[in-house]
Amino acid sequence: MGVRAEQKQKTRRAIIDSALGQLSAGRSFSSMSLREVAREAGIAPTSFYRHFDDMDQLGLVMVDEAGLLLRQLMRRARERIQADRSVIQTSIETFVEFIDTNPDIFRLLLRERSGTSEGFRCAVAREIQFFSAELADYLNAQQLPRDIATLQADAIVTLVFSSGAEFLDIEKSQRIVHQQRLIEQVRMISLGGHAMKQFQNSEKEKEL
């Protein structure tokens, strides 16, 4: 990468980080102005347009980055399951760590999921669907039928994202209790999936 391209990449990163930094102040993305973001990034407002068409495009890029980061973390979590820890426990712990270290990114996903911009809502919905589809693929690879794996993945992702909002609002000292509760809730969904698999198998045997 040349010096000019590298500098352009750094400036683009500074713009994104500037917007994320303002989210930490309890603001929604829609309340930010281009001038504020540019000022925090240390550039002139006109320079913003060398990197993004407008604020909406910046927001969509941020949503895509957030979704990709979370999916990558969860993939690595499933790949490093230890013998004494279940996939559910490891995945939930990884998810909570993600919220701890990236609270602004998670706030962006939560707020824009039900925000006023249809483009943002669709982008967040798409990222969540990617997240759910990857989990369904994993469950299916663990011998769970595709239809049950899809239902189970959707239920788990809905629960986990809803619970994530709670983790943002409670003290870190209290999170271990909420984390354990979430682990148990996901385990209940998992048991339901396996029970449904057994039920389907028994129904098929009756048909024979």
mmCIF file of N, CA and C in Angstrom, residues 105-175:
data_model
loop_
_atom_site.group_PDB
_atom_site.id
_atom_site.type_symbol
_atom_site.label_atom_id
_atom_site.label_comp_id
_atom_site.label_asym_id
_atom_site.label_seq_id
_atom_site.Cartn_x
_atom_site.Cartn_y
_atom_site.Cartn_z
ATOM 1 N N ILE A 105 -20.127 0.012 19.774
ATOM 2 C CA ILE A 105 -20.510 -0.733 18.578
ATOM 3 C C ILE A 105 -21.827 -1.464 18.810
ATOM 4 N N PHE A 106 -21.968 -2.060 19.994
ATOM 5 C CA PHE A 106 -23.203 -2.785 20.275
ATOM 6 C C PHE A 106 -24.380 -1.821 20.411
ATOM 7 N N ARG A 107 -24.128 -0.653 20.987
ATOM 8 C CA ARG A 107 -25.187 0.368 21.069
ATOM 9 C C ARG A 107 -25.684 0.746 19.681
ATOM 10 N N LEU A 108 -24.751 0.850 18.753
ATOM 11 C CA LEU A 108 -25.122 1.198 17.379
ATOM 12 C C LEU A 108 -26.082 0.156 16.811
ATOM 13 N N LEU A 109 -25.753 -1.122 16.990
ATOM 14 C CA LEU A 109 -26.613 -2.186 16.481
ATOM 15 C C LEU A 109 -27.985 -2.146 17.142
ATOM 16 N N LEU A 110 -28.013 -1.931 18.462
ATOM 17 C CA LEU A 110 -29.283 -1.911 19.176
ATOM 18 C C LEU A 110 -30.159 -0.742 18.744
ATOM 19 N N ARG A 111 -29.569 0.433 18.684
ATOM 20 C CA ARG A 111 -30.361 1.628 18.375
ATOM 21 C C ARG A 111 -30.857 1.635 16.938
ATOM 22 N N GLU A 112 -29.982 1.297 16.017
ATOM 23 C CA GLU A 112 -30.378 1.365 14.613
ATOM 24 C C GLU A 112 -31.278 0.197 14.217
ATOM 25 N N ARG A 113 -31.316 -0.840 15.054
ATOM 26 C CA ARG A 113 -32.210 -1.968 14.790
ATOM 27 C C ARG A 113 -33.669 -1.520 14.785
ATOM 28 N N SER A 114 -33.969 -0.513 15.594
ATOM 29 C CA SER A 114 -35.341 0.009 15.657
ATOM 30 C C SER A 114 -35.358 1.512 15.419
ATOM 31 N N GLY A 115 -34.360 2.012 14.700
ATOM 32 C CA GLY A 115 -34.258 3.444 14.452
ATOM 33 C C GLY A 115 -35.219 3.942 13.388
ATOM 34 N N THR A 116 -35.112 5.215 13.102
ATOM 35 C CA THR A 116 -36.042 5.838 12.151
ATOM 36 C C THR A 116 -35.642 5.625 10.696
ATOM 37 N N SER A 117 -34.377 5.268 10.471
ATOM 38 C CA SER A 117 -33.900 5.080 9.092
ATOM 39 C C SER A 117 -34.171 3.663 8.615
ATOM 40 N N GLU A 118 -34.928 3.537 7.539
ATOM 41 C CA GLU A 118 -35.222 2.215 6.992
ATOM 42 C C GLU A 118 -33.943 1.535 6.506
ATOM 43 N N GLY A 119 -33.039 2.320 5.938
ATOM 44 C CA GLY A 119 -31.777 1.762 5.454
ATOM 45 C C GLY A 119 -30.978 1.134 6.577
ATOM 46 N N PHE A 120 -30.915 1.849 7.718
ATOM 47 C CA PHE A 120 -30.185 1.320 8.871
ATOM 48 C C PHE A 120 -30.874 0.084 9.430
ATOM 49 N N ARG A 121 -32.200 0.140 9.537
ATOM 50 C CA ARG A 121 -32.934 -1.011 10.083
ATOM 51 C C ARG A 121 -32.691 -2.253 9.230
ATOM 52 N N CYS A 122 -32.712 -2.072 7.918
ATOM 53 C CA CYS A 122 -32.490 -3.200 7.019
ATOM 54 C C CYS A 122 -31.052 -3.713 7.140
ATOM 55 N N ALA A 123 -30.103 -2.789 7.300
ATOM 56 C CA ALA A 123 -28.696 -3.189 7.423
ATOM 57 C C ALA A 123 -28.468 -3.994 8.692
ATOM 58 N N VAL A 124 -29.041 -3.546 9.807
ATOM 59 C CA VAL A 124 -28.894 -4.272 11.070
ATOM 60 C C VAL A 124 -29.593 -5.618 10.983
ATOM 61 N N ALA A 125 -30.795 -5.632 10.403
ATOM 62 C CA ALA A 125 -31.533 -6.888 10.245
ATOM 63 C C ALA A 125 -30.723 -7.878 9.408
ATOM 64 N N ARG A 126 -30.047 -7.372 8.377
ATOM 65 C CA ARG A 126 -29.227 -8.230 7.525
ATOM 66 C C ARG A 126 -28.060 -8.818 8.309
ATOM 67 N N GLU A 127 -27.399 -7.990 9.132
ATOM 68 C CA GLU A 127 -26.276 -8.477 9.920
ATOM 69 C C GLU A 127 -26.729 -9.523 10.937
ATOM 70 N N ILE A 128 -27.878 -9.297 11.564
ATOM 71 C CA ILE A 128 -28.393 -10.264 12.528
ATOM 72 C C ILE A 128 -28.763 -11.566 11.831
ATOM 73 N N GLN A 129 -29.298 -11.455 10.607
ATOM 74 C CA GLN A 129 -29.640 -12.651 9.851
ATOM 75 C C GLN A 129 -28.383 -13.442 9.479
ATOM 76 N N PHE A 130 -27.308 -12.742 9.120
ATOM 77 C CA PHE A 130 -26.034 -13.410 8.848
ATOM 78 C C PHE A 130 -25.575 -14.170 10.094
ATOM 79 N N PHE A 131 -25.677 -13.496 11.227
ATOM 80 C CA PHE A 131 -25.265 -14.061 12.509
ATOM 81 C C PHE A 131 -26.070 -15.327 12.805
ATOM 82 N N SER A 132 -27.380 -15.248 12.598
ATOM 83 C CA SER A 132 -28.271 -16.379 12.846
ATOM 84 C C SER A 132 -27.995 -17.519 11.867
ATOM 85 N N ALA A 133 -27.747 -17.182 10.603
ATOM 86 C CA ALA A 133 -27.490 -18.204 9.584
ATOM 87 C C ALA A 133 -26.210 -18.979 9.876
ATOM 88 N N GLU A 134 -25.175 -18.277 10.350
ATOM 89 C CA GLU A 134 -23.926 -18.962 10.692
ATOM 90 C C GLU A 134 -24.127 -19.909 11.864
ATOM 91 N N LEU A 135 -24.913 -19.465 12.835
ATOM 92 C CA LEU A 135 -25.195 -20.330 13.982
ATOM 93 C C LEU A 135 -26.007 -21.541 13.547
ATOM 94 N N ALA A 136 -26.971 -21.344 12.654
ATOM 95 C CA ALA A 136 -27.783 -22.453 12.146
ATOM 96 C C ALA A 136 -26.904 -23.463 11.401
ATOM 97 N N ASP A 137 -25.953 -22.966 10.626
ATOM 98 C CA ASP A 137 -25.026 -23.861 9.920
ATOM 99 C C ASP A 137 -24.237 -24.704 10.916
ATOM 100 N N TYR A 138 -23.791 -24.060 11.991
ATOM 101 C CA TYR A 138 -23.021 -24.782 13.015
ATOM 102 C C TYR A 138 -23.888 -25.850 13.681
ATOM 103 N N LEU A 139 -25.112 -25.490 14.047
ATOM 104 C CA LEU A 139 -26.010 -26.445 14.703
ATOM 105 C C LEU A 139 -26.357 -27.598 13.773
ATOM 106 N N ASN A 140 -26.550 -27.282 12.508
ATOM 107 C CA ASN A 140 -26.850 -28.310 11.517
ATOM 108 C C ASN A 140 -25.668 -29.281 11.373
ATOM 109 N N ALA A 141 -24.458 -28.741 11.442
ATOM 110 C CA ALA A 141 -23.262 -29.582 11.363
ATOM 111 C C ALA A 141 -23.119 -30.475 12.588
ATOM 112 N N GLN A 142 -23.798 -30.096 13.682
ATOM 113 C CA GLN A 142 -23.801 -30.901 14.902
ATOM 114 C C GLN A 142 -24.959 -31.900 14.919
ATOM 115 N N GLN A 143 -25.417 -32.263 13.740
ATOM 116 C CA GLN A 143 -26.454 -33.283 13.551
ATOM 117 C C GLN A 143 -27.861 -32.842 13.918
ATOM 118 N N LEU A 144 -28.102 -31.537 13.962
ATOM 119 C CA LEU A 144 -29.458 -31.047 14.186
ATOM 120 C C LEU A 144 -30.083 -30.782 12.818
ATOM 121 N N PRO A 145 -31.285 -31.290 12.557
ATOM 122 C CA PRO A 145 -31.927 -31.066 11.253
ATOM 123 C C PRO A 145 -31.987 -29.585 10.907
ATOM 124 N N ARG A 146 -31.916 -29.275 9.609
ATOM 125 C CA ARG A 146 -31.840 -27.882 9.173
ATOM 126 C C ARG A 146 -32.995 -27.039 9.679
ATOM 127 N N ASP A 147 -34.235 -27.564 9.626
ATOM 128 C CA ASP A 147 -35.377 -26.754 10.051
ATOM 129 C C ASP A 147 -35.312 -26.438 11.541
ATOM 130 N N ILE A 148 -34.915 -27.429 12.343
ATOM 131 C CA ILE A 148 -34.800 -27.201 13.789
ATOM 132 C C ILE A 148 -33.614 -26.293 14.090
ATOM 133 N N ALA A 149 -32.505 -26.488 13.367
ATOM 134 C CA ALA A 149 -31.320 -25.655 13.575
ATOM 135 C C ALA A 149 -31.632 -24.182 13.294
ATOM 136 N N THR A 150 -32.421 -23.931 12.255
ATOM 137 C CA THR A 150 -32.782 -22.559 11.907
ATOM 138 C C THR A 150 -33.674 -21.934 12.977
ATOM 139 N N LEU A 151 -34.672 -22.678 13.437
ATOM 140 C CA LEU A 151 -35.560 -22.165 14.487
ATOM 141 C C LEU A 151 -34.781 -21.906 15.775
ATOM 142 N N GLN A 152 -33.912 -22.847 16.128
ATOM 143 C CA GLN A 152 -33.140 -22.701 17.359
ATOM 144 C C GLN A 152 -32.190 -21.512 17.273
ATOM 145 N N ALA A 153 -31.522 -21.356 16.135
ATOM 146 C CA ALA A 153 -30.587 -20.241 15.959
ATOM 147 C C ALA A 153 -31.318 -18.904 16.050
ATOM 148 N N ASP A 154 -32.485 -18.806 15.418
ATOM 149 C CA ASP A 154 -33.254 -17.553 15.470
ATOM 150 C C ASP A 154 -33.660 -17.227 16.908
ATOM 151 N N ALA A 155 -34.085 -18.245 17.656
ATOM 152 C CA ALA A 155 -34.508 -18.025 19.047
ATOM 153 C C ALA A 155 -33.334 -17.594 19.917
ATOM 154 N N ILE A 156 -32.188 -18.227 19.728
ATOM 155 C CA ILE A 156 -31.008 -17.892 20.527
ATOM 156 C C ILE A 156 -30.531 -16.474 20.229
ATOM 157 N N VAL A 157 -30.464 -16.131 18.947
ATOM 158 C CA VAL A 157 -29.972 -14.802 18.559
ATOM 159 C C VAL A 157 -30.915 -13.710 19.075
ATOM 160 N N THR A 158 -32.225 -13.942 18.989
ATOM 161 C CA THR A 158 -33.196 -12.968 19.500
ATOM 162 C C THR A 158 -33.004 -12.770 20.995
ATOM 163 N N LEU A 159 -32.851 -13.867 21.728
ATOM 164 C CA LEU A 159 -32.657 -13.794 23.179
ATOM 165 C C LEU A 159 -31.356 -13.098 23.537
ATOM 166 N N VAL A 160 -30.277 -13.480 22.873
ATOM 167 C CA VAL A 160 -28.960 -12.933 23.204
ATOM 168 C C VAL A 160 -28.887 -11.436 22.928
ATOM 169 N N PHE A 161 -29.428 -10.991 21.802
ATOM 170 C CA PHE A 161 -29.379 -9.565 21.487
ATOM 171 C C PHE A 161 -30.237 -8.762 22.466
ATOM 172 N N SER A 162 -31.384 -9.297 22.840
ATOM 173 C CA SER A 162 -32.242 -8.610 23.809
ATOM 174 C C SER A 162 -31.555 -8.532 25.173
ATOM 175 N N SER A 163 -30.895 -9.609 25.564
ATOM 176 C CA SER A 163 -30.188 -9.624 26.844
ATOM 177 C C SER A 163 -28.984 -8.691 26.818
ATOM 178 N N GLY A 164 -28.393 -8.521 25.626
ATOM 179 C CA GLY A 164 -27.231 -7.649 25.527
ATOM 180 C C GLY A 164 -27.529 -6.234 25.966
ATOM 181 N N ALA A 165 -28.760 -5.774 25.731
ATOM 182 C CA ALA A 165 -29.147 -4.427 26.162
ATOM 183 C C ALA A 165 -29.067 -4.299 27.675
ATOM 184 N N GLU A 166 -29.385 -5.372 28.392
ATOM 185 C CA GLU A 166 -29.317 -5.348 29.852
ATOM 186 C C GLU A 166 -27.878 -5.187 30.318
ATOM 187 N N PHE A 167 -26.946 -5.866 29.640
ATOM 188 C CA PHE A 167 -25.545 -5.810 30.055
ATOM 189 C C PHE A 167 -24.962 -4.403 29.957
ATOM 190 N N LEU A 168 -25.508 -3.594 29.067
ATOM 191 C CA LEU A 168 -25.022 -2.218 28.933
ATOM 192 C C LEU A 168 -25.436 -1.352 30.111
ATOM 193 N N ASP A 169 -26.516 -1.742 30.780
ATOM 194 C CA ASP A 169 -27.101 -0.889 31.812
ATOM 195 C C ASP A 169 -26.841 -1.343 33.234
ATOM 196 N N ILE A 170 -26.095 -2.439 33.421
ATOM 197 C CA ILE A 170 -25.837 -2.915 34.781
ATOM 198 C C ILE A 170 -24.348 -2.821 35.104
ATOM 199 N N GLU A 171 -24.040 -2.806 36.385
ATOM 200 C CA GLU A 171 -22.650 -2.759 36.815
ATOM 201 C C GLU A 171 -21.933 -4.048 36.425
ATOM 202 N N LYS A 172 -20.643 -3.923 36.117
ATOM 203 C CA LYS A 172 -19.884 -5.104 35.716
ATOM 204 C C LYS A 172 -19.878 -6.173 36.798
ATOM 205 N N SER A 173 -19.930 -5.744 38.066
ATOM 206 C CA SER A 173 -19.932 -6.699 39.170
ATOM 207 C C SER A 173 -21.189 -7.562 39.176
ATOM 208 N N GLN A 174 -22.250 -7.065 38.550
ATOM 209 C CA GLN A 174 -23.510 -7.802 38.518
ATOM 210 C C GLN A 174 -23.659 -8.650 37.251
ATOM 211 N N ARG A 175 -22.763 -8.480 36.325
ATOM 212 C CA ARG A 175 -22.931 -9.133 35.030
ATOM 213 C C ARG A 175 -22.785 -10.645 35.095
#
